[in-house]
mmCIF file of C-alpha atoms in Angstrom:
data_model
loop_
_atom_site.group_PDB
_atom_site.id
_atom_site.type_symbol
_atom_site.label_atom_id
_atom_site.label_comp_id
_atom_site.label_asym_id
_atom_site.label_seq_id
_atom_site.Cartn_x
_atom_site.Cartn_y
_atom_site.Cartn_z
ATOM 1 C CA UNK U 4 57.489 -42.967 -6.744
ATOM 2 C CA UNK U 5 54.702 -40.326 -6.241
ATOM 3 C CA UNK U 6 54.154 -40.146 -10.021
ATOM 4 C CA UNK U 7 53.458 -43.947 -10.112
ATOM 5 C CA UNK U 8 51.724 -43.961 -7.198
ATOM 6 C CA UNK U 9 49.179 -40.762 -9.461
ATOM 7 C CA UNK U 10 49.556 -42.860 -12.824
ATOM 8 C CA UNK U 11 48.064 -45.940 -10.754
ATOM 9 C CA UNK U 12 45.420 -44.199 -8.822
ATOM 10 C CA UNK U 13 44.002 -43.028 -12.341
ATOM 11 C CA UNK U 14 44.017 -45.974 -13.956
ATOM 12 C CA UNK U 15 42.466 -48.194 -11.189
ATOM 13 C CA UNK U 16 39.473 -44.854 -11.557
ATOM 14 C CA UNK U 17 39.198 -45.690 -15.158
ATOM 15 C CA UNK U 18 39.085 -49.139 -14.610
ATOM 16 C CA UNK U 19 36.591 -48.919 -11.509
ATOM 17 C CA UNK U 20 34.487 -46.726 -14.353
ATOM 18 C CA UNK U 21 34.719 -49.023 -17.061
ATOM 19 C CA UNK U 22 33.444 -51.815 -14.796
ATOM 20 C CA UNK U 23 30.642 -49.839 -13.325
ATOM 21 C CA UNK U 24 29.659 -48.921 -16.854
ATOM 22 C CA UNK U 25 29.904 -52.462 -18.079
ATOM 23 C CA UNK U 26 27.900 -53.633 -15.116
ATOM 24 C CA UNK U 27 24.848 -51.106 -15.976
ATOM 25 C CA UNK U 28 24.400 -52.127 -18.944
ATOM 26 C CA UNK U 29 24.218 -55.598 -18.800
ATOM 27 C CA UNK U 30 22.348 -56.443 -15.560
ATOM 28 C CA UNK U 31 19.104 -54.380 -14.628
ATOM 29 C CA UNK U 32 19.555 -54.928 -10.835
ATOM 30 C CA UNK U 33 22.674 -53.255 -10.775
ATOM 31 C CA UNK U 34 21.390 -50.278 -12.322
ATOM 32 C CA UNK U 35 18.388 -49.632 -10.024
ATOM 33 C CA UNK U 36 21.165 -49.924 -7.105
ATOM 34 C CA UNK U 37 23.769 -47.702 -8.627
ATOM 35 C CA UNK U 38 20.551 -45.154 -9.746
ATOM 36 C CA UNK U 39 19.428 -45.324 -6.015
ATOM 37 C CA UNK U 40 23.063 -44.874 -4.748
ATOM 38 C CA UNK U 41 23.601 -41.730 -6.589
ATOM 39 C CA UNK U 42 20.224 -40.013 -5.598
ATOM 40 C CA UNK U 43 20.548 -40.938 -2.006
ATOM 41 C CA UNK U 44 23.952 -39.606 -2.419
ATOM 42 C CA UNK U 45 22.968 -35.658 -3.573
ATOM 43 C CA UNK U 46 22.979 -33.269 -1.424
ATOM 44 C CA UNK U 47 20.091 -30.571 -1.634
ATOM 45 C CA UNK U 48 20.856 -27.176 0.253
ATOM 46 C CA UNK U 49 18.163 -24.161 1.538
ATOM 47 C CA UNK U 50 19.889 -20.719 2.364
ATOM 48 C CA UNK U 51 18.422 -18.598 4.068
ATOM 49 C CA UNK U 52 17.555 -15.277 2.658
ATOM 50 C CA UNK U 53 17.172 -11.885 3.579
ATOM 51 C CA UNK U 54 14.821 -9.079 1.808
ATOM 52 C CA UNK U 55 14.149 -5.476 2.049
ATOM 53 C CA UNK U 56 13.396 -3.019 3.052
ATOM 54 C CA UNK U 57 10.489 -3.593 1.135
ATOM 55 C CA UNK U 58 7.240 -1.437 1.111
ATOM 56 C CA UNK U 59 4.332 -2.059 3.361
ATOM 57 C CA UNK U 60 2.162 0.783 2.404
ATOM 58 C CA UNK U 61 1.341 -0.137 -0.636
ATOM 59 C CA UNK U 62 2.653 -3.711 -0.931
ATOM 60 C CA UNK U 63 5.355 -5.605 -1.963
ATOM 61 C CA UNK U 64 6.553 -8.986 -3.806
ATOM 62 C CA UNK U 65 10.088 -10.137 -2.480
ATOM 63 C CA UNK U 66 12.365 -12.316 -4.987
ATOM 64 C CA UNK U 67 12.344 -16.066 -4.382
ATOM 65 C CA UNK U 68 13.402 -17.822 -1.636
ATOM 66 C CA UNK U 69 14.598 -20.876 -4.036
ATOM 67 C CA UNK U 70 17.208 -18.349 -5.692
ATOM 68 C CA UNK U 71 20.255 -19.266 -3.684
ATOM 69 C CA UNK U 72 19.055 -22.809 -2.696
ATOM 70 C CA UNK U 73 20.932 -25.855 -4.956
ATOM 71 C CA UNK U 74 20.456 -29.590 -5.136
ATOM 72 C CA UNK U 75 23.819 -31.544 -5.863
ATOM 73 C CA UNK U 76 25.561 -27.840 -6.126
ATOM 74 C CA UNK U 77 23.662 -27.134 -8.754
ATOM 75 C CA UNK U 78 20.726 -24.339 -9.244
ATOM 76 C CA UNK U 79 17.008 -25.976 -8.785
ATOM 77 C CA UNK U 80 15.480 -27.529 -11.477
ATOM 78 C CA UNK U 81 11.596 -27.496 -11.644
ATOM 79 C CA UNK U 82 9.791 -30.373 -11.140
ATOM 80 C CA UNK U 83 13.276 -31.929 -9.004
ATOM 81 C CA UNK U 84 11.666 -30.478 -6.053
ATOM 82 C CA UNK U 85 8.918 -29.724 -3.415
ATOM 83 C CA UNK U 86 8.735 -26.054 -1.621
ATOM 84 C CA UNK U 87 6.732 -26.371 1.744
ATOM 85 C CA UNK U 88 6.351 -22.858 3.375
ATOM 86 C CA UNK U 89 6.245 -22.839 7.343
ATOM 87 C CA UNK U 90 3.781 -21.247 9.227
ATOM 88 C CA UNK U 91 3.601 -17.426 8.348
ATOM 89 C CA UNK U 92 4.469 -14.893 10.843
ATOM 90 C CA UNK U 93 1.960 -12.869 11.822
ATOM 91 C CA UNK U 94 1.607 -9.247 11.721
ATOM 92 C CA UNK U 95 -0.172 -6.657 13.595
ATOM 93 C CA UNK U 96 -2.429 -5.541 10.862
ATOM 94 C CA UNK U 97 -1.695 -6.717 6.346
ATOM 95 C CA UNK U 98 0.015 -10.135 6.016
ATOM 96 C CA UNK U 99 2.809 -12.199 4.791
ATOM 97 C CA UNK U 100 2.275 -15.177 1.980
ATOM 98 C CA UNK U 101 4.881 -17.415 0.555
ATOM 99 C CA UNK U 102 3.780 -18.188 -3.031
ATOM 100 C CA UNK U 103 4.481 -21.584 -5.122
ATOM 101 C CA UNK U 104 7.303 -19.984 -7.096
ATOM 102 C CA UNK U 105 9.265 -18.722 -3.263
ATOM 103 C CA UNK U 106 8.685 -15.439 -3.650
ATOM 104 C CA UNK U 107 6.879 -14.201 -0.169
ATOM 105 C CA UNK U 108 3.706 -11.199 -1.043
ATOM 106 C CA UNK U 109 3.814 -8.362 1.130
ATOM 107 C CA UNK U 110 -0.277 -7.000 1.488
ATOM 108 C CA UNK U 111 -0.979 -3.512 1.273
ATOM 109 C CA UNK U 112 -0.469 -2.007 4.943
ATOM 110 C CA UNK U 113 1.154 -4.526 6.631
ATOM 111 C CA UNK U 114 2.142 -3.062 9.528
ATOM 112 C CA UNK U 115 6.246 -2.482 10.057
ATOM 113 C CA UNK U 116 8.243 -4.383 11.482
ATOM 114 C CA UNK U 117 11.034 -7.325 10.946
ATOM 115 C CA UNK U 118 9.624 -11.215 10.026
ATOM 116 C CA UNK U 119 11.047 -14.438 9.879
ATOM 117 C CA UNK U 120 9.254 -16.596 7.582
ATOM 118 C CA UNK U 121 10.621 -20.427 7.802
ATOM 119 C CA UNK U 122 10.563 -22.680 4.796
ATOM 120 C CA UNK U 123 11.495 -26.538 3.578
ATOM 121 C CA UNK U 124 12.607 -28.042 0.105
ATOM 122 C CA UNK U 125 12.435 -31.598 -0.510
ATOM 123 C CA UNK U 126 13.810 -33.498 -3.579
ATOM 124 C CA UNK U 127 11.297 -35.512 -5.395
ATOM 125 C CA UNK U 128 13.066 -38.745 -6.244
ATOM 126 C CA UNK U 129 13.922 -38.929 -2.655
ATOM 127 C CA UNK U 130 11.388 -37.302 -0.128
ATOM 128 C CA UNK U 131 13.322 -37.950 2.664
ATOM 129 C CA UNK U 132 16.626 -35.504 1.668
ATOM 130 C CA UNK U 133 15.178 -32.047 2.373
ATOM 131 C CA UNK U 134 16.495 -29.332 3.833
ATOM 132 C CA UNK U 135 15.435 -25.981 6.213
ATOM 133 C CA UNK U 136 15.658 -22.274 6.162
ATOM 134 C CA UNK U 137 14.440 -19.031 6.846
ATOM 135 C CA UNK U 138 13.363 -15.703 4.817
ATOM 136 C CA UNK U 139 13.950 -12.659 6.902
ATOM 137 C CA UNK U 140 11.643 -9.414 5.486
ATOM 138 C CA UNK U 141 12.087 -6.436 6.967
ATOM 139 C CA UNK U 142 8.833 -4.112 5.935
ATOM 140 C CA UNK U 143 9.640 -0.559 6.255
ATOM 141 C CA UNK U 144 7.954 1.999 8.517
ATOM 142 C CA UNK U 145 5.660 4.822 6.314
ATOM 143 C CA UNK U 146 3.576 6.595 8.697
ATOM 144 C CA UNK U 147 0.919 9.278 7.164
ATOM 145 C CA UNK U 148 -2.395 10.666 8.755
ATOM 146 C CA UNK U 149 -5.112 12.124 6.595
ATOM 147 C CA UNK U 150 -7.806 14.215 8.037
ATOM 148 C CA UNK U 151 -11.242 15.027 6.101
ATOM 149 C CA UNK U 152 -13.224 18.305 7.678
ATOM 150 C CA UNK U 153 -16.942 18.457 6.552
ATOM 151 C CA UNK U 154 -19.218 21.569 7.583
ATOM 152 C CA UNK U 155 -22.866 20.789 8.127
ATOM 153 C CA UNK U 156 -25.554 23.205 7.271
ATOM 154 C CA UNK U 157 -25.379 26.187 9.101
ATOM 155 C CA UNK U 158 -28.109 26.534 11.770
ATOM 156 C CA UNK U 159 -29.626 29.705 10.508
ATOM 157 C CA UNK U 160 -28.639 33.081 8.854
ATOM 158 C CA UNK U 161 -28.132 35.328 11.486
ATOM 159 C CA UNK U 162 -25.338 36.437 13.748
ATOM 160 C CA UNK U 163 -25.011 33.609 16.516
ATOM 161 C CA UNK U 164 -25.811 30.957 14.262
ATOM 162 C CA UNK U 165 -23.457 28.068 14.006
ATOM 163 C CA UNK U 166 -21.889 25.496 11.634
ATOM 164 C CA UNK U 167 -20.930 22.314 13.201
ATOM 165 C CA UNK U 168 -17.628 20.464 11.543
ATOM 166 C CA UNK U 169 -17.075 16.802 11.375
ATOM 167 C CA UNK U 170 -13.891 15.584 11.435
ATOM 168 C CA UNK U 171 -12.727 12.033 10.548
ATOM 169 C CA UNK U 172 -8.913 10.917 10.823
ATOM 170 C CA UNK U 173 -7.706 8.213 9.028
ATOM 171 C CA UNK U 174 -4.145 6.307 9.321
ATOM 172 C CA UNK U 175 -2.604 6.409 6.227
ATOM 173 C CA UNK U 176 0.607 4.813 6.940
ATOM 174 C CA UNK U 177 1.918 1.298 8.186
ATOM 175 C CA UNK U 178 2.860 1.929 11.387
ATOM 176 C CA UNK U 179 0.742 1.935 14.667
ATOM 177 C CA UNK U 180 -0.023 5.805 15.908
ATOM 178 C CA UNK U 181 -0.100 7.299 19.533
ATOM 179 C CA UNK U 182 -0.518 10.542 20.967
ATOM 180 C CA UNK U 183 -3.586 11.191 17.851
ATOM 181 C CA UNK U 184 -4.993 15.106 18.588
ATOM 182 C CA UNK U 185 -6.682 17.698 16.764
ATOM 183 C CA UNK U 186 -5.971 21.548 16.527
ATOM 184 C CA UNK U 187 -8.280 23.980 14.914
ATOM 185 C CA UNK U 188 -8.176 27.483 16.084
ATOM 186 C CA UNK U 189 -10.933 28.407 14.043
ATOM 187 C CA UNK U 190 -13.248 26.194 16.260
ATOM 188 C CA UNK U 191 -11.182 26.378 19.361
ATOM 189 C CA UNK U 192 -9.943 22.334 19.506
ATOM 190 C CA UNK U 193 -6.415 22.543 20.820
ATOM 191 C CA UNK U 194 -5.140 18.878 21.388
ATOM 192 C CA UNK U 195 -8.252 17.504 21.279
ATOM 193 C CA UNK U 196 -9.156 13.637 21.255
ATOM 194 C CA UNK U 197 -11.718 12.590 18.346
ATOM 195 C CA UNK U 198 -14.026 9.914 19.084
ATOM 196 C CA UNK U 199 -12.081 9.509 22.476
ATOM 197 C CA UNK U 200 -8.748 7.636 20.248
ATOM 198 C CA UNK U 201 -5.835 8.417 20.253
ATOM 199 C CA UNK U 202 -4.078 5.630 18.925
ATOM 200 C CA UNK U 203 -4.437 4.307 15.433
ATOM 201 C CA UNK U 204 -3.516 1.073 13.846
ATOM 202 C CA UNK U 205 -3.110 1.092 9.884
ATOM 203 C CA UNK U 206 -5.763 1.418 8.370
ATOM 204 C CA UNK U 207 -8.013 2.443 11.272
ATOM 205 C CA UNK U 208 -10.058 5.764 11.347
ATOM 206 C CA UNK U 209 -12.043 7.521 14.075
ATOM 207 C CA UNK U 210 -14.964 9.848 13.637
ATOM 208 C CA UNK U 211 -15.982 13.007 16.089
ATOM 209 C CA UNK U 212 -18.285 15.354 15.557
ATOM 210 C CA UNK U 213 -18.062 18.932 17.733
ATOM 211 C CA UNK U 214 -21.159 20.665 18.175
ATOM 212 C CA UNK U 215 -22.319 23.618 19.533
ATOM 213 C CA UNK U 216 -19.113 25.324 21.291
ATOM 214 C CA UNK U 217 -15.909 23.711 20.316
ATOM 215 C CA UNK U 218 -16.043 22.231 16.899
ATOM 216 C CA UNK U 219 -18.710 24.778 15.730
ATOM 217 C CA UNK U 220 -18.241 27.899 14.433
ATOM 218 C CA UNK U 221 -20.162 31.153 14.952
ATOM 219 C CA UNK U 222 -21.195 33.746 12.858
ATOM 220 C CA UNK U 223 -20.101 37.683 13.878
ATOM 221 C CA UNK U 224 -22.751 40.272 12.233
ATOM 222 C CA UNK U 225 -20.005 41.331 9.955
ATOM 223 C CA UNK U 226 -20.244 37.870 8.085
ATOM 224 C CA UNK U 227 -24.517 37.350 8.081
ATOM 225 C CA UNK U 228 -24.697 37.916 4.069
ATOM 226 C CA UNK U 229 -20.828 36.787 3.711
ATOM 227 C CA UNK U 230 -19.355 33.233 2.119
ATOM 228 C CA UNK U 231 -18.391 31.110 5.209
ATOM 229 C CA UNK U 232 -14.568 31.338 5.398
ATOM 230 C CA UNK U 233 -12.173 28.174 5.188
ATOM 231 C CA UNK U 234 -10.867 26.823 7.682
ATOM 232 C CA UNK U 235 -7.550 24.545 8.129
ATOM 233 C CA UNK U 236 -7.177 22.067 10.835
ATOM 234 C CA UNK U 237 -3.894 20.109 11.570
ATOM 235 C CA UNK U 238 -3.875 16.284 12.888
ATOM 236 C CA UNK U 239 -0.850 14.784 14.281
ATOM 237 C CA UNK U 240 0.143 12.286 16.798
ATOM 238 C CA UNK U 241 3.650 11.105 18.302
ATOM 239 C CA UNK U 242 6.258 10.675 15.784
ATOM 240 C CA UNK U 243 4.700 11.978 13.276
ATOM 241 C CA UNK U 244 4.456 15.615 11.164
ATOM 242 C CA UNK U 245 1.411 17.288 11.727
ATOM 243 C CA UNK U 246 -0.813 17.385 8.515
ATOM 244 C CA UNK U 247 -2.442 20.408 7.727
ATOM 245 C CA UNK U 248 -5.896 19.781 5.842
ATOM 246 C CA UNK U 249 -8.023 22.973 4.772
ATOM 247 C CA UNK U 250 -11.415 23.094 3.949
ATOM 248 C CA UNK U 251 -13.261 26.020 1.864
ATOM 249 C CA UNK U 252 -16.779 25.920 2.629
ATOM 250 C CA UNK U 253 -19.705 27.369 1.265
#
């Protein structure tokens, strides 16, 4: 009985086709319904996605957000569809931008951190099936200090006389500093504040220059008619290795 009941059920489908084919052909209102049927009938699907850790230092391009998303189970087809990026999260310092083709562009030193970047596809042959999701980009922490020393002229050439150093610290990395000092025995700074920061964003630099007493140097008698010695300084701040930058100056 089953069997019969299967043999029936597939020939009633073959019939149902042959009439539906039948119908298409020979009457033009029919078609536009059945045409309209089937597209409001597909099913278009956005999956959220999740990238990284990518680099924020020097920038980064994820892979596309359309990758894993299908319209009537099937893998996108250009020109089938519409991409509408949300509203971008913001960060700190760099940004986040979803391009045309899904894939989201990481600037150069944007700042650490995890972001959830929202997104819509919408078929074109029937605006109103579209569907949601999110990109999640984690950009990875690189913190790095870099410290340039310069020596002014010397204020004369005899014992007593001074150079005065500049110093100028520069964040390097992606990631918000704290706790910025200088140390430089040579010129007596031991935890010392420069320009009065100590905290750093990417990208951000502070400038201090020490002079006369600490952040100057003095000549002893032995050196009058000598080459001015280098010097090495080391920067650091919370969290991160000390860098040790030295300076030969004539």
């Amino acid at each position: 009985v089953r069997a019969a009941r299967n043999n029936e059920a597939r020939e009633l489908g073959k019939l149902a086709d042959e009439l539906d084919a039948a119908l298409e052909g020979s009457s033009d209102m029919y078609r536009t319904a059945n045409d309209g049927f089937r597209e409001s009938s597909k099913v278009i699907d956005a999956v959220d996605d999740s990238f990284g850790p990518v680099d924020g230092l020097v920038g980064a391009t994820t892979p596309s957000v359309l990758d894993n998303d299908s319209l009537n189970a099937l893998p996108l087809v250009p020109g089938t569809f519409t991409l509408t990026p949300g509203t971008a999260p913001v960060a700190p310092s760099g940004s986040l931008a979803m391009a045309a083709d899904g894939t989201i562009v990481v600037a150069p030193l944007t700042e650490a951190g995890t972001y959830v970047y929202p997104y819509r596809i919408c078929e074109v042959l029937n605006s109103a099936n579209c569907s949601d999701a999110e990109a999640t980009v984690v950009v990875q922490a690189l913190a790095g200090l870099s410290l340039d020393k310069v020596a002014a002229a010397p204020s004369g050439n005899t014992a007593g006389s001074t150079v005065d150093y500049t110093f100028t610290v520069l964040n390097t990395g992606n990631v918000t500093l704290s706790g910025v000092d200088l140390d430089d025995a040579l010129v007596s700074l031991s935890n010392a504040t420069c320009g009065g920061i100590t905290t750093l964003a990417p990208g951000a630099t502070t400038t201090c220059t020490h002079a006369p007493g600490p952040g100057s140097w003095s000549r002893a008698t032995r050196s009058v008619s000598a080459r001015i010695r280098s010097t090495s300084s080391t920067i650091e701040s919370g969290g991160s290795a000390p860098r040790d930058c030295p300076r030969s100056i004539e």
